[in-house]
C-alpha positions as protocol buffer text, in pm:
chain_id: "A"
residue {
  index: 1
  type: MET
  ca { x: 0 y: 0 z: 0 }
}
residue {
  index: 2
  type: HIS
  ca { x: 140 y: 335 z: -104 }
}
residue {
  index: 3
  type: LEU
  ca { x: -99 y: 621 z: -32 }
}
residue {
  index: 4
  type: SER
  ca { x: 5 y: 984 z: -41 }
}
residue {
  index: 5
  type: LYS
  ca { x: 36 y: 1177 z: 286 }
}
residue {
  index: 6
  type: VAL
  ca { x: -80 y: 1486 z: 99 }
}
residue {
  index: 7
  type: LEU
  ca { x: -450 y: 1540 z: 36 }
}
residue {
  index: 8
  type: LEU
  ca { x: -414 y: 1861 z: -167 }
}
residue {
  index: 9
  type: HIS
  ca { x: -116 y: 2043 z: -308 }
}
residue {
  index: 10
  type: ILE
  ca { x: -175 y: 2416 z: -336 }
}
residue {
  index: 11
  type: HIS
  ca { x: -3 y: 2565 z: -639 }
}
residue {
  index: 12
  type: LEU
  ca { x: -81 y: 2922 z: -742 }
}
residue {
  index: 13
  type: PHE
  ca { x: 85 y: 3182 z: -965 }
}
residue {
  index: 14
  type: GLY
  ca { x: 354 y: 2936 z: -1066 }
}
residue {
  index: 15
  type: ARG
  ca { x: 460 y: 2867 z: -708 }
}
residue {
  index: 16
  type: ASP
  ca { x: 424 y: 2580 z: -467 }
}
residue {
  index: 17
  type: LEU
  ca { x: 255 y: 2737 z: -166 }
}
residue {
  index: 18
  type: PHE
  ca { x: 174 y: 2459 z: 80 }
}
residue {
  index: 19
  type: ASP
  ca { x: 37 y: 2109 z: 119 }
}
residue {
  index: 20
  type: ILE
  ca { x: -279 y: 2004 z: 300 }
}
residue {
  index: 21
  type: LYS
  ca { x: -196 y: 1673 z: 465 }
}
residue {
  index: 22
  type: TRP
  ca { x: -426 y: 1397 z: 583 }
}
residue {
  index: 23
  type: TYR
  ca { x: -291 y: 1427 z: 937 }
}
residue {
  index: 24
  type: SER
  ca { x: -388 y: 1795 z: 967 }
}
residue {
  index: 25
  type: ILE
  ca { x: -733 y: 1717 z: 825 }
}
residue {
  index: 26
  type: ALA
  ca { x: -768 y: 1442 z: 1088 }
}
residue {
  index: 27
  type: TYR
  ca { x: -699 y: 1692 z: 1368 }
}
residue {
  index: 28
  type: ILE
  ca { x: -945 y: 1944 z: 1225 }
}
residue {
  index: 29
  type: ALA
  ca { x: -1214 y: 1679 z: 1170 }
}
residue {
  index: 30
  type: GLY
  ca { x: -1173 y: 1542 z: 1522 }
}
residue {
  index: 31
  type: ILE
  ca { x: -1204 y: 1886 z: 1679 }
}
residue {
  index: 32
  type: VAL
  ca { x: -1500 y: 1996 z: 1466 }
}
residue {
  index: 33
  type: VAL
  ca { x: -1700 y: 1674 z: 1501 }
}
residue {
  index: 34
  type: GLY
  ca { x: -1618 y: 1661 z: 1873 }
}
residue {
  index: 35
  type: TRP
  ca { x: -1740 y: 2020 z: 1913 }
}
residue {
  index: 36
  type: MET
  ca { x: -2068 y: 1936 z: 1734 }
}
residue {
  index: 37
  type: TYR
  ca { x: -2123 y: 1634 z: 1958 }
}
residue {
  index: 38
  type: LEU
  ca { x: -2042 y: 1842 z: 2267 }
}
residue {
  index: 39
  type: MET
  ca { x: -2313 y: 2090 z: 2169 }
}
residue {
  index: 40
  type: ARG
  ca { x: -2559 y: 1801 z: 2145 }
}
residue {
  index: 41
  type: MET
  ca { x: -2463 y: 1675 z: 2493 }
}
residue {
  index: 42
  type: LEU
  ca { x: -2498 y: 2021 z: 2644 }
}
residue {
  index: 43
  type: ARG
  ca { x: -2868 y: 2018 z: 2552 }
}
residue {
  index: 44
  type: ALA
  ca { x: -2924 y: 1719 z: 2782 }
}
residue {
  index: 45
  type: PRO
  ca { x: -3029 y: 1783 z: 3146 }
}
residue {
  index: 46
  type: GLY
  ca { x: -2755 y: 1843 z: 3400 }
}
residue {
  index: 47
  type: ALA
  ca { x: -2489 y: 1995 z: 3174 }
}
residue {
  index: 48
  type: PRO
  ca { x: -2193 y: 2143 z: 3369 }
}
residue {
  index: 49
  type: MET
  ca { x: -2169 y: 2446 z: 3141 }
}
residue {
  index: 50
  type: ALA
  ca { x: -2370 y: 2643 z: 2887 }
}
residue {
  index: 51
  type: SER
  ca { x: -2343 y: 2635 z: 2511 }
}
residue {
  index: 52
  type: ARG
  ca { x: -2170 y: 2975 z: 2521 }
}
residue {
  index: 53
  type: HIS
  ca { x: -1874 y: 2810 z: 2696 }
}
residue {
  index: 54
  type: ALA
  ca { x: -1817 y: 2554 z: 2421 }
}
residue {
  index: 55
  type: GLU
  ca { x: -1608 y: 2766 z: 2185 }
}
residue {
  index: 56
  type: ASP
  ca { x: -1379 y: 2878 z: 2467 }
}
residue {
  index: 57
  type: LEU
  ca { x: -1344 y: 2517 z: 2582 }
}
residue {
  index: 58
  type: VAL
  ca { x: -1254 y: 2401 z: 2231 }
}
residue {
  index: 59
  type: PHE
  ca { x: -979 y: 2667 z: 2218 }
}
residue {
  index: 60
  type: TYR
  ca { x: -826 y: 2551 z: 2547 }
}
residue {
  index: 61
  type: ALA
  ca { x: -859 y: 2184 z: 2454 }
}
residue {
  index: 62
  type: THR
  ca { x: -701 y: 2238 z: 2111 }
}
residue {
  index: 63
  type: LEU
  ca { x: -400 y: 2412 z: 2266 }
}
residue {
  index: 64
  type: GLY
  ca { x: -371 y: 2128 z: 2515 }
}
residue {
  index: 65
  type: ILE
  ca { x: -385 y: 1864 z: 2243 }
}
residue {
  index: 66
  type: ILE
  ca { x: -118 y: 2029 z: 2026 }
}
residue {
  index: 67
  type: LEU
  ca { x: 122 y: 2147 z: 2297 }
}
residue {
  index: 68
  type: GLY
  ca { x: 76 y: 1843 z: 2519 }
}
residue {
  index: 69
  type: GLY
  ca { x: 98 y: 1601 z: 2228 }
}
residue {
  index: 70
  type: ARG
  ca { x: 421 y: 1751 z: 2097 }
}
residue {
  index: 71
  type: ILE
  ca { x: 592 y: 1802 z: 2433 }
}
residue {
  index: 72
  type: GLY
  ca { x: 479 y: 1454 z: 2542 }
}
residue {
  index: 73
  type: TYR
  ca { x: 630 y: 1305 z: 2227 }
}
residue {
  index: 74
  type: ALA
  ca { x: 961 y: 1475 z: 2302 }
}
residue {
  index: 75
  type: LEU
  ca { x: 959 y: 1362 z: 2666 }
}
residue {
  index: 76
  type: PHE
  ca { x: 852 y: 1002 z: 2608 }
}
residue {
  index: 77
  type: TYR
  ca { x: 996 y: 920 z: 2268 }
}
residue {
  index: 78
  type: ALA
  ca { x: 1252 y: 1176 z: 2144 }
}
residue {
  index: 79
  type: PRO
  ca { x: 1423 y: 1369 z: 2430 }
}
residue {
  index: 80
  type: GLN
  ca { x: 1673 y: 1518 z: 2183 }
}
residue {
  index: 81
  type: LEU
  ca { x: 1395 y: 1743 z: 2053 }
}
residue {
  index: 82
  type: LEU
  ca { x: 1387 y: 1926 z: 2388 }
}
residue {
  index: 83
  type: ILE
  ca { x: 1730 y: 2079 z: 2322 }
}
residue {
  index: 84
  type: SER
  ca { x: 1674 y: 2168 z: 1959 }
}
residue {
  index: 85
  type: LEU
  ca { x: 1438 y: 2366 z: 1741 }
}
residue {
  index: 86
  type: GLY
  ca { x: 1305 y: 2034 z: 1609 }
}
residue {
  index: 87
  type: ILE
  ca { x: 1033 y: 2039 z: 1873 }
}
residue {
  index: 88
  type: PHE
  ca { x: 864 y: 2321 z: 1677 }
}
residue {
  index: 89
  type: LYS
  ca { x: 865 y: 2126 z: 1349 }
}
residue {
  index: 90
  type: LEU
  ca { x: 513 y: 1988 z: 1380 }
}
residue {
  index: 91
  type: TRP
  ca { x: 505 y: 1917 z: 1007 }
}
residue {
  index: 92
  type: ASP
  ca { x: 774 y: 1651 z: 1059 }
}
residue {
  index: 93
  type: GLY
  ca { x: 534 y: 1449 z: 1274 }
}
residue {
  index: 94
  type: GLY
  ca { x: 569 y: 1314 z: 1623 }
}
residue {
  index: 95
  type: MET
  ca { x: 271 y: 1353 z: 1859 }
}
residue {
  index: 96
  type: SER
  ca { x: 197 y: 1157 z: 2175 }
}
residue {
  index: 97
  type: PHE
  ca { x: -158 y: 1070 z: 2272 }
}
residue {
  index: 98
  type: HIS
  ca { x: -60 y: 1038 z: 2637 }
}
residue {
  index: 99
  type: GLY
  ca { x: 99 y: 1383 z: 2625 }
}
residue {
  index: 100
  type: GLY
  ca { x: -215 y: 1515 z: 2457 }
}
residue {
  index: 101
  type: VAL
  ca { x: -426 y: 1379 z: 2744 }
}
residue {
  index: 102
  type: ILE
  ca { x: -209 y: 1562 z: 2998 }
}
residue {
  index: 103
  type: GLY
  ca { x: -215 y: 1881 z: 2793 }
}
residue {
  index: 104
  type: THR
  ca { x: -592 y: 1867 z: 2747 }
}
residue {
  index: 105
  type: THR
  ca { x: -641 y: 1808 z: 3119 }
}
residue {
  index: 106
  type: ILE
  ca { x: -435 y: 2117 z: 3199 }
}
residue {
  index: 107
  type: GLY
  ca { x: -632 y: 2314 z: 2940 }
}
residue {
  index: 108
  type: ILE
  ca { x: -963 y: 2206 z: 3095 }
}
residue {
  index: 109
  type: LEU
  ca { x: -837 y: 2300 z: 3443 }
}
residue {
  index: 110
  type: LEU
  ca { x: -749 y: 2652 z: 3322 }
}
residue {
  index: 111
  type: PHE
  ca { x: -1080 y: 2683 z: 3138 }
}
residue {
  index: 112
  type: ALA
  ca { x: -1286 y: 2566 z: 3438 }
}
residue {
  index: 113
  type: ARG
  ca { x: -1097 y: 2794 z: 3675 }
}
residue {
  index: 114
  type: ARG
  ca { x: -1156 y: 3094 z: 3449 }
}
residue {
  index: 115
  type: HIS
  ca { x: -1531 y: 3028 z: 3426 }
}
residue {
  index: 116
  type: LYS
  ca { x: -1571 y: 2891 z: 3782 }
}
residue {
  index: 117
  type: LEU
  ca { x: -1698 y: 2552 z: 3660 }
}
residue {
  index: 118
  type: ASP
  ca { x: -1657 y: 2198 z: 3795 }
}
residue {
  index: 119
  type: TRP
  ca { x: -1350 y: 2088 z: 3598 }
}
residue {
  index: 120
  type: LEU
  ca { x: -1405 y: 1715 z: 3653 }
}
residue {
  index: 121
  type: ARG
  ca { x: -1760 y: 1723 z: 3516 }
}
residue {
  index: 122
  type: VAL
  ca { x: -1642 y: 1932 z: 3219 }
}
residue {
  index: 123
  type: HIS
  ca { x: -1370 y: 1672 z: 3166 }
}
residue {
  index: 124
  type: ASP
  ca { x: -1637 y: 1400 z: 3158 }
}
residue {
  index: 125
  type: TYR
  ca { x: -1804 y: 1571 z: 2863 }
}
residue {
  index: 126
  type: VAL
  ca { x: -1477 y: 1627 z: 2677 }
}
residue {
  index: 127
  type: ALA
  ca { x: -1384 y: 1260 z: 2726 }
}
residue {
  index: 128
  type: CYS
  ca { x: -1701 y: 1157 z: 2542 }
}
residue {
  index: 129
  type: CYS
  ca { x: -1588 y: 1361 z: 2241 }
}
residue {
  index: 130
  type: ALA
  ca { x: -1228 y: 1237 z: 2232 }
}
residue {
  index: 131
  type: PRO
  ca { x: -1290 y: 910 z: 2038 }
}
residue {
  index: 132
  type: PHE
  ca { x: -1366 y: 1112 z: 1725 }
}
residue {
  index: 133
  type: GLY
  ca { x: -1016 y: 1254 z: 1721 }
}
residue {
  index: 134
  type: LEU
  ca { x: -867 y: 913 z: 1796 }
}
residue {
  index: 135
  type: PHE
  ca { x: -1057 y: 755 z: 1507 }
}
residue {
  index: 136
  type: PHE
  ca { x: -960 y: 1017 z: 1250 }
}
residue {
  index: 137
  type: GLY
  ca { x: -602 y: 1024 z: 1376 }
}
residue {
  index: 138
  type: ARG
  ca { x: -556 y: 650 z: 1334 }
}
residue {
  index: 139
  type: ILE
  ca { x: -709 y: 661 z: 987 }
}
residue {
  index: 140
  type: ALA
  ca { x: -452 y: 929 z: 900 }
}
residue {
  index: 141
  type: ASN
  ca { x: -176 y: 705 z: 1038 }
}
residue {
  index: 142
  type: PHE
  ca { x: -302 y: 429 z: 809 }
}
residue {
  index: 143
  type: VAL
  ca { x: -307 y: 655 z: 502 }
}
residue {
  index: 144
  type: ASN
  ca { x: 42 y: 781 z: 587 }
}
residue {
  index: 145
  type: GLY
  ca { x: 170 y: 425 z: 616 }
}
residue {
  index: 146
  type: GLU
  ca { x: 314 y: 489 z: 963 }
}
residue {
  index: 147
  type: LEU
  ca { x: 295 y: 315 z: 1300 }
}
residue {
  index: 148
  type: TRP
  ca { x: 234 y: -10 z: 1116 }
}
residue {
  index: 149
  type: GLY
  ca { x: 192 y: -349 z: 1277 }
}
residue {
  index: 150
  type: LYS
  ca { x: 414 y: -649 z: 1318 }
}
residue {
  index: 151
  type: PRO
  ca { x: 456 y: -911 z: 1043 }
}
residue {
  index: 152
  type: ALA
  ca { x: 135 y: -1112 z: 1005 }
}
residue {
  index: 153
  type: ASP
  ca { x: 57 y: -1465 z: 900 }
}
residue {
  index: 154
  type: PRO
  ca { x: 79 y: -1469 z: 518 }
}
residue {
  index: 155
  type: ASN
  ca { x: -270 y: -1621 z: 510 }
}
residue {
  index: 156
  type: LEU
  ca { x: -426 y: -1334 z: 705 }
}
residue {
  index: 157
  type: PRO
  ca { x: -676 y: -1188 z: 455 }
}
residue {
  index: 158
  type: TRP
  ca { x: -639 y: -827 z: 571 }
}
residue {
  index: 159
  type: ALA
  ca { x: -259 y: -823 z: 611 }
}
residue {
  index: 160
  type: ILE
  ca { x: -104 y: -531 z: 421 }
}
residue {
  index: 161
  type: VAL
  ca { x: 236 y: -454 z: 273 }
}
residue {
  index: 162
  type: PHE
  ca { x: 310 y: -91 z: 357 }
}
residue {
  index: 163
  type: HIS
  ca { x: 540 y: 98 z: 124 }
}
residue {
  index: 164
  type: GLY
  ca { x: 880 y: 156 z: 284 }
}
residue {
  index: 165
  type: THR
  ca { x: 858 y: -118 z: 546 }
}
residue {
  index: 166
  type: PRO
  ca { x: 1152 y: -358 z: 581 }
}
residue {
  index: 167
  type: ASN
  ca { x: 1156 y: -647 z: 331 }
}
residue {
  index: 168
  type: ASP
  ca { x: 803 y: -566 z: 206 }
}
residue {
  index: 169
  type: ILE
  ca { x: 647 y: -809 z: 453 }
}
residue {
  index: 170
  type: ALA
  ca { x: 268 y: -824 z: 495 }
}
residue {
  index: 171
  type: ARG
  ca { x: 179 y: -675 z: 832 }
}
residue {
  index: 172
  type: HIS
  ca { x: -111 y: -623 z: 1070 }
}
residue {
  index: 173
  type: PRO
  ca { x: -290 y: -292 z: 992 }
}
residue {
  index: 174
  type: SER
  ca { x: -264 y: -201 z: 1359 }
}
residue {
  index: 175
  type: GLN
  ca { x: -375 y: 154 z: 1281 }
}
residue {
  index: 176
  type: LEU
  ca { x: -717 y: 18 z: 1180 }
}
residue {
  index: 177
  type: TYR
  ca { x: -728 y: -201 z: 1491 }
}
residue {
  index: 178
  type: GLU
  ca { x: -677 y: 114 z: 1697 }
}
residue {
  index: 179
  type: ALA
  ca { x: -933 y: 311 z: 1496 }
}
residue {
  index: 180
  type: GLY
  ca { x: -1188 y: 37 z: 1565 }
}
residue {
  index: 181
  type: LEU
  ca { x: -1120 y: -6 z: 1936 }
}
residue {
  index: 182
  type: GLU
  ca { x: -1005 y: 340 z: 2048 }
}
residue {
  index: 183
  type: GLY
  ca { x: -1243 y: 520 z: 1813 }
}
residue {
  index: 184
  type: ILE
  ca { x: -1561 y: 326 z: 1738 }
}
residue {
  index: 185
  type: LEU
  ca { x: -1589 y: 87 z: 2034 }
}
residue {
  index: 186
  type: LEU
  ca { x: -1471 y: 342 z: 2291 }
}
residue {
  index: 187
  type: PHE
  ca { x: -1724 y: 594 z: 2158 }
}
residue {
  index: 188
  type: ALA
  ca { x: -2000 y: 331 z: 2184 }
}
residue {
  index: 189
  type: ILE
  ca { x: -1911 y: 261 z: 2549 }
}
residue {
  index: 190
  type: LEU
  ca { x: -1914 y: 629 z: 2639 }
}
residue {
  index: 191
  type: TRP
  ca { x: -2230 y: 694 z: 2436 }
}
residue {
  index: 192
  type: PHE
  ca { x: -2413 y: 421 z: 2627 }
}
residue {
  index: 193
  type: ALA
  ca { x: -2284 y: 545 z: 2963 }
}
residue {
  index: 194
  type: PHE
  ca { x: -2384 y: 905 z: 2890 }
}
residue {
  index: 195
  type: TRP
  ca { x: -2725 y: 853 z: 2728 }
}
residue {
  index: 196
  type: ARG
  ca { x: -2846 y: 528 z: 2886 }
}
residue {
  index: 197
  type: THR
  ca { x: -2717 y: 559 z: 3243 }
}
residue {
  index: 198
  type: LYS
  ca { x: -2678 y: 834 z: 3504 }
}
residue {
  index: 199
  type: ALA
  ca { x: -2298 y: 832 z: 3469 }
}
residue {
  index: 200
  type: ARG
  ca { x: -2283 y: 1200 z: 3376 }
}
residue {
  index: 201
  type: TYR
  ca { x: -2405 y: 1287 z: 3726 }
}
residue {
  index: 202
  type: ASP
  ca { x: -2116 y: 1101 z: 3891 }
}
residue {
  index: 203
  type: PRO
  ca { x: -1817 y: 1336 z: 3846 }
}
residue {
  index: 204
  type: GLY
  ca { x: -1520 y: 1151 z: 3702 }
}
residue {
  index: 205
  type: LYS
  ca { x: -1700 y: 837 z: 3592 }
}
residue {
  index: 206
  type: LEU
  ca { x: -1702 y: 914 z: 3219 }
}
residue {
  index: 207
  type: VAL
  ca { x: -1342 y: 1030 z: 3205 }
}
residue {
  index: 208
  type: GLY
  ca { x: -1256 y: 725 z: 3414 }
}
residue {
  index: 209
  type: LEU
  ca { x: -1426 y: 497 z: 3160 }
}
residue {
  index: 210
  type: PHE
  ca { x: -1239 y: 673 z: 2883 }
}
residue {
  index: 211
  type: ILE
  ca { x: -888 y: 637 z: 3021 }
}
residue {
  index: 212
  type: LEU
  ca { x: -953 y: 286 z: 3156 }
}
residue {
  index: 213
  type: PHE
  ca { x: -1075 y: 141 z: 2828 }
}
residue {
  index: 214
  type: TYR
  ca { x: -830 y: 339 z: 2617 }
}
residue {
  index: 215
  type: GLY
  ca { x: -548 y: 203 z: 2832 }
}
residue {
  index: 216
  type: LEU
  ca { x: -673 y: -154 z: 2799 }
}
residue {
  index: 217
  type: PHE
  ca { x: -731 y: -129 z: 2423 }
}
residue {
  index: 218
  type: ARG
  ca { x: -395 y: 36 z: 2356 }
}
residue {
  index: 219
  type: TYR
  ca { x: -210 y: -217 z: 2573 }
}
residue {
  index: 220
  type: VAL
  ca { x: -358 y: -509 z: 2377 }
}
residue {
  index: 221
  type: ILE
  ca { x: -300 y: -352 z: 2035 }
}
residue {
  index: 222
  type: GLU
  ca { x: 67 y: -289 z: 2114 }
}
residue {
  index: 223
  type: PHE
  ca { x: 116 y: -667 z: 2084 }
}
residue {
  index: 224
  type: PHE
  ca { x: 29 y: -631 z: 1713 }
}
residue {
  index: 225
  type: ARG
  ca { x: 227 y: -311 z: 1656 }
}
residue {
  index: 226
  type: GLU
  ca { x: 593 y: -262 z: 1580 }
}
residue {
  index: 227
  type: PRO
  ca { x: 785 y: -76 z: 1851 }
}
residue {
  index: 228
  type: ASP
  ca { x: 874 y: 283 z: 1773 }
}
residue {
  index: 229
  type: SER
  ca { x: 1185 y: 302 z: 1555 }
}
residue {
  index: 230
  type: GLN
  ca { x: 1388 y: 489 z: 1817 }
}
residue {
  index: 231
  type: PHE
  ca { x: 1350 y: 193 z: 2054 }
}
residue {
  index: 232
  type: VAL
  ca { x: 1469 y: -78 z: 1812 }
}
residue {
  index: 233
  type: GLY
  ca { x: 1736 y: -284 z: 1985 }
}
residue {
  index: 234
  type: LYS
  ca { x: 1648 y: -137 z: 2324 }
}
residue {
  index: 235
  type: PHE
  ca { x: 1438 y: -231 z: 2626 }
}
residue {
  index: 236
  type: PHE
  ca { x: 1111 y: -91 z: 2491 }
}
residue {
  index: 237
  type: GLU
  ca { x: 1134 y: -314 z: 2185 }
}
residue {
  index: 238
  type: ASN
  ca { x: 1055 y: -621 z: 2393 }
}
residue {
  index: 239
  type: PRO
  ca { x: 703 y: -770 z: 2379 }
}
residue {
  index: 240
  type: GLY
  ca { x: 487 y: -654 z: 2666 }
}
residue {
  index: 241
  type: VAL
  ca { x: 703 y: -354 z: 2757 }
}
residue {
  index: 242
  type: HIS
  ca { x: 656 y: -110 z: 2469 }
}
residue {
  index: 243
  type: MET
  ca { x: 663 y: 253 z: 2577 }
}
residue {
  index: 244
  type: GLY
  ca { x: 296 y: 284 z: 2478 }
}
residue {
  index: 245
  type: GLN
  ca { x: 207 y: -5 z: 2710 }
}
residue {
  index: 246
  type: LEU
  ca { x: 405 y: 137 z: 2999 }
}
residue {
  index: 247
  type: LEU
  ca { x: 224 y: 470 z: 2968 }
}
residue {
  index: 248
  type: CYS
  ca { x: -112 y: 289 z: 2968 }
}
residue {
  index: 249
  type: VAL
  ca { x: -61 y: 133 z: 3312 }
}
residue {
  index: 250
  type: PRO
  ca { x: -123 y: 455 z: 3511 }
}
residue {
  index: 251
  type: MET
  ca { x: -419 y: 528 z: 3281 }
}
residue {
  index: 252
  type: VAL
  ca { x: -585 y: 197 z: 3365 }
}
residue {
  index: 253
  type: LEU
  ca { x: -520 y: 240 z: 3738 }
}
residue {
  index: 254
  type: GLY
  ca { x: -634 y: 603 z: 3736 }
}
residue {
  index: 255
  type: GLY
  ca { x: -945 y: 518 z: 3536 }
}
residue {
  index: 256
  type: ALA
  ca { x: -1041 y: 238 z: 3773 }
}
residue {
  index: 257
  type: TYR
  ca { x: -997 y: 474 z: 4070 }
}
residue {
  index: 258
  type: LEU
  ca { x: -1214 y: 746 z: 3916 }
}
residue {
  index: 259
  type: ILE
  ca { x: -1490 y: 498 z: 3836 }
}
residue {
  index: 260
  type: ALA
  ca { x: -1481 y: 340 z: 4183 }
}
residue {
  index: 261
  type: THR
  ca { x: -1496 y: 675 z: 4363 }
}
residue {
  index: 262
  type: ALA
  ca { x: -1733 y: 860 z: 4127 }
}
residue {
  index: 263
  type: LYS
  ca { x: -2052 y: 788 z: 4319 }
}
residue {
  index: 264
  type: GLY
  ca { x: -1899 y: 939 z: 4633 }
}
residue {
  index: 265
  type: ARG
  ca { x: -1851 y: 1268 z: 4449 }
}
residue {
  index: 266
  type: ARG
  ca { x: -2214 y: 1279 z: 4334 }
}
residue {
  index: 267
  type: GLN
  ca { x: -2415 y: 1575 z: 4452 }
}
residue {
  index: 268
  type: ARG
  ca { x: -2730 y: 1756 z: 4355 }
}
residue {
  index: 269
  type: VAL
  ca { x: -2674 y: 1912 z: 4014 }
}
residue {
  index: 270
  type: THR
  ca { x: -2843 y: 2237 z: 3922 }
}
residue {
  index: 271
  type: PRO
  ca { x: -2769 y: 2252 z: 3552 }
}
residue {
  index: 272
  type: ILE
  ca { x: -2632 y: 2554 z: 3372 }
}
residue {
  index: 273
  type: ALA
  ca { x: -2793 y: 2416 z: 3059 }
}
residue {
  index: 274
  type: GLY
  ca { x: -3076 y: 2162 z: 3055 }
}
residue {
  index: 275
  type: ASP
  ca { x: -3413 y: 2115 z: 3213 }
}
residue {
  index: 276
  type: GLU
  ca { x: -3417 y: 2001 z: 3572 }
}
residue {
  index: 277
  type: ALA
  ca { x: -3197 y: 1960 z: 3874 }
}
residue {
  index: 278
  type: VAL
  ca { x: -3082 y: 1602 z: 3924 }
}
residue {
  index: 279
  type: SER
  ca { x: -2955 y: 1442 z: 4241 }
}
């Protein structure tokens, strides 16, 4: 498989201006679709903020995603970027989901403090929107032919030979595995919890479900994914101890804690947007 990383090449007045890449479109699509879904959730009873807060929240969350994702990538995967201008070269790739989670959390904290809102309940709503970005991001990884999986059984019907991979061996399309689990299935779990249960009234339960199941899904998929190139020949190349798996352990533990303690944080909610107070 050899798909182009570039969706559109902008050429005007005899000059090459810039390229629109699939990865940037994935970020934009994830943010826009997530914002639309957030607006839908805010119309349900018991919302922790009003619709007027949504645009401000999206701004804070977007900064958190970009800054946290890039800094997290440098910290966890490429420390040399911290002492060079390479950390600013976003077009060269290199973003960490775990760093993005930390950055988004900080962004939500600042947003909630500014507007005097319950940051954990706001975080619950943002967590329900996150699978959109994960889905589009993994599809972009697939189109780019990056973060591919380990060699697969030659008889596996959906095994793919990615252009530029060593020895042109058919591999697991681990990007699609992640899109299915971290995007579609994780969204379905959070959708059910939000719309079919009272989870949104237990502060921390939805974000707990998000990080718990993301951690579990990512840990399992790492068994089908090649280790990051910078770890080849090192400790994090070994099965079961990829860097991505190590970073998922505190997510699973933290998610389980938030879910277990959520009911104890429940209190009477007088919604900023919605119909009735809910206890």
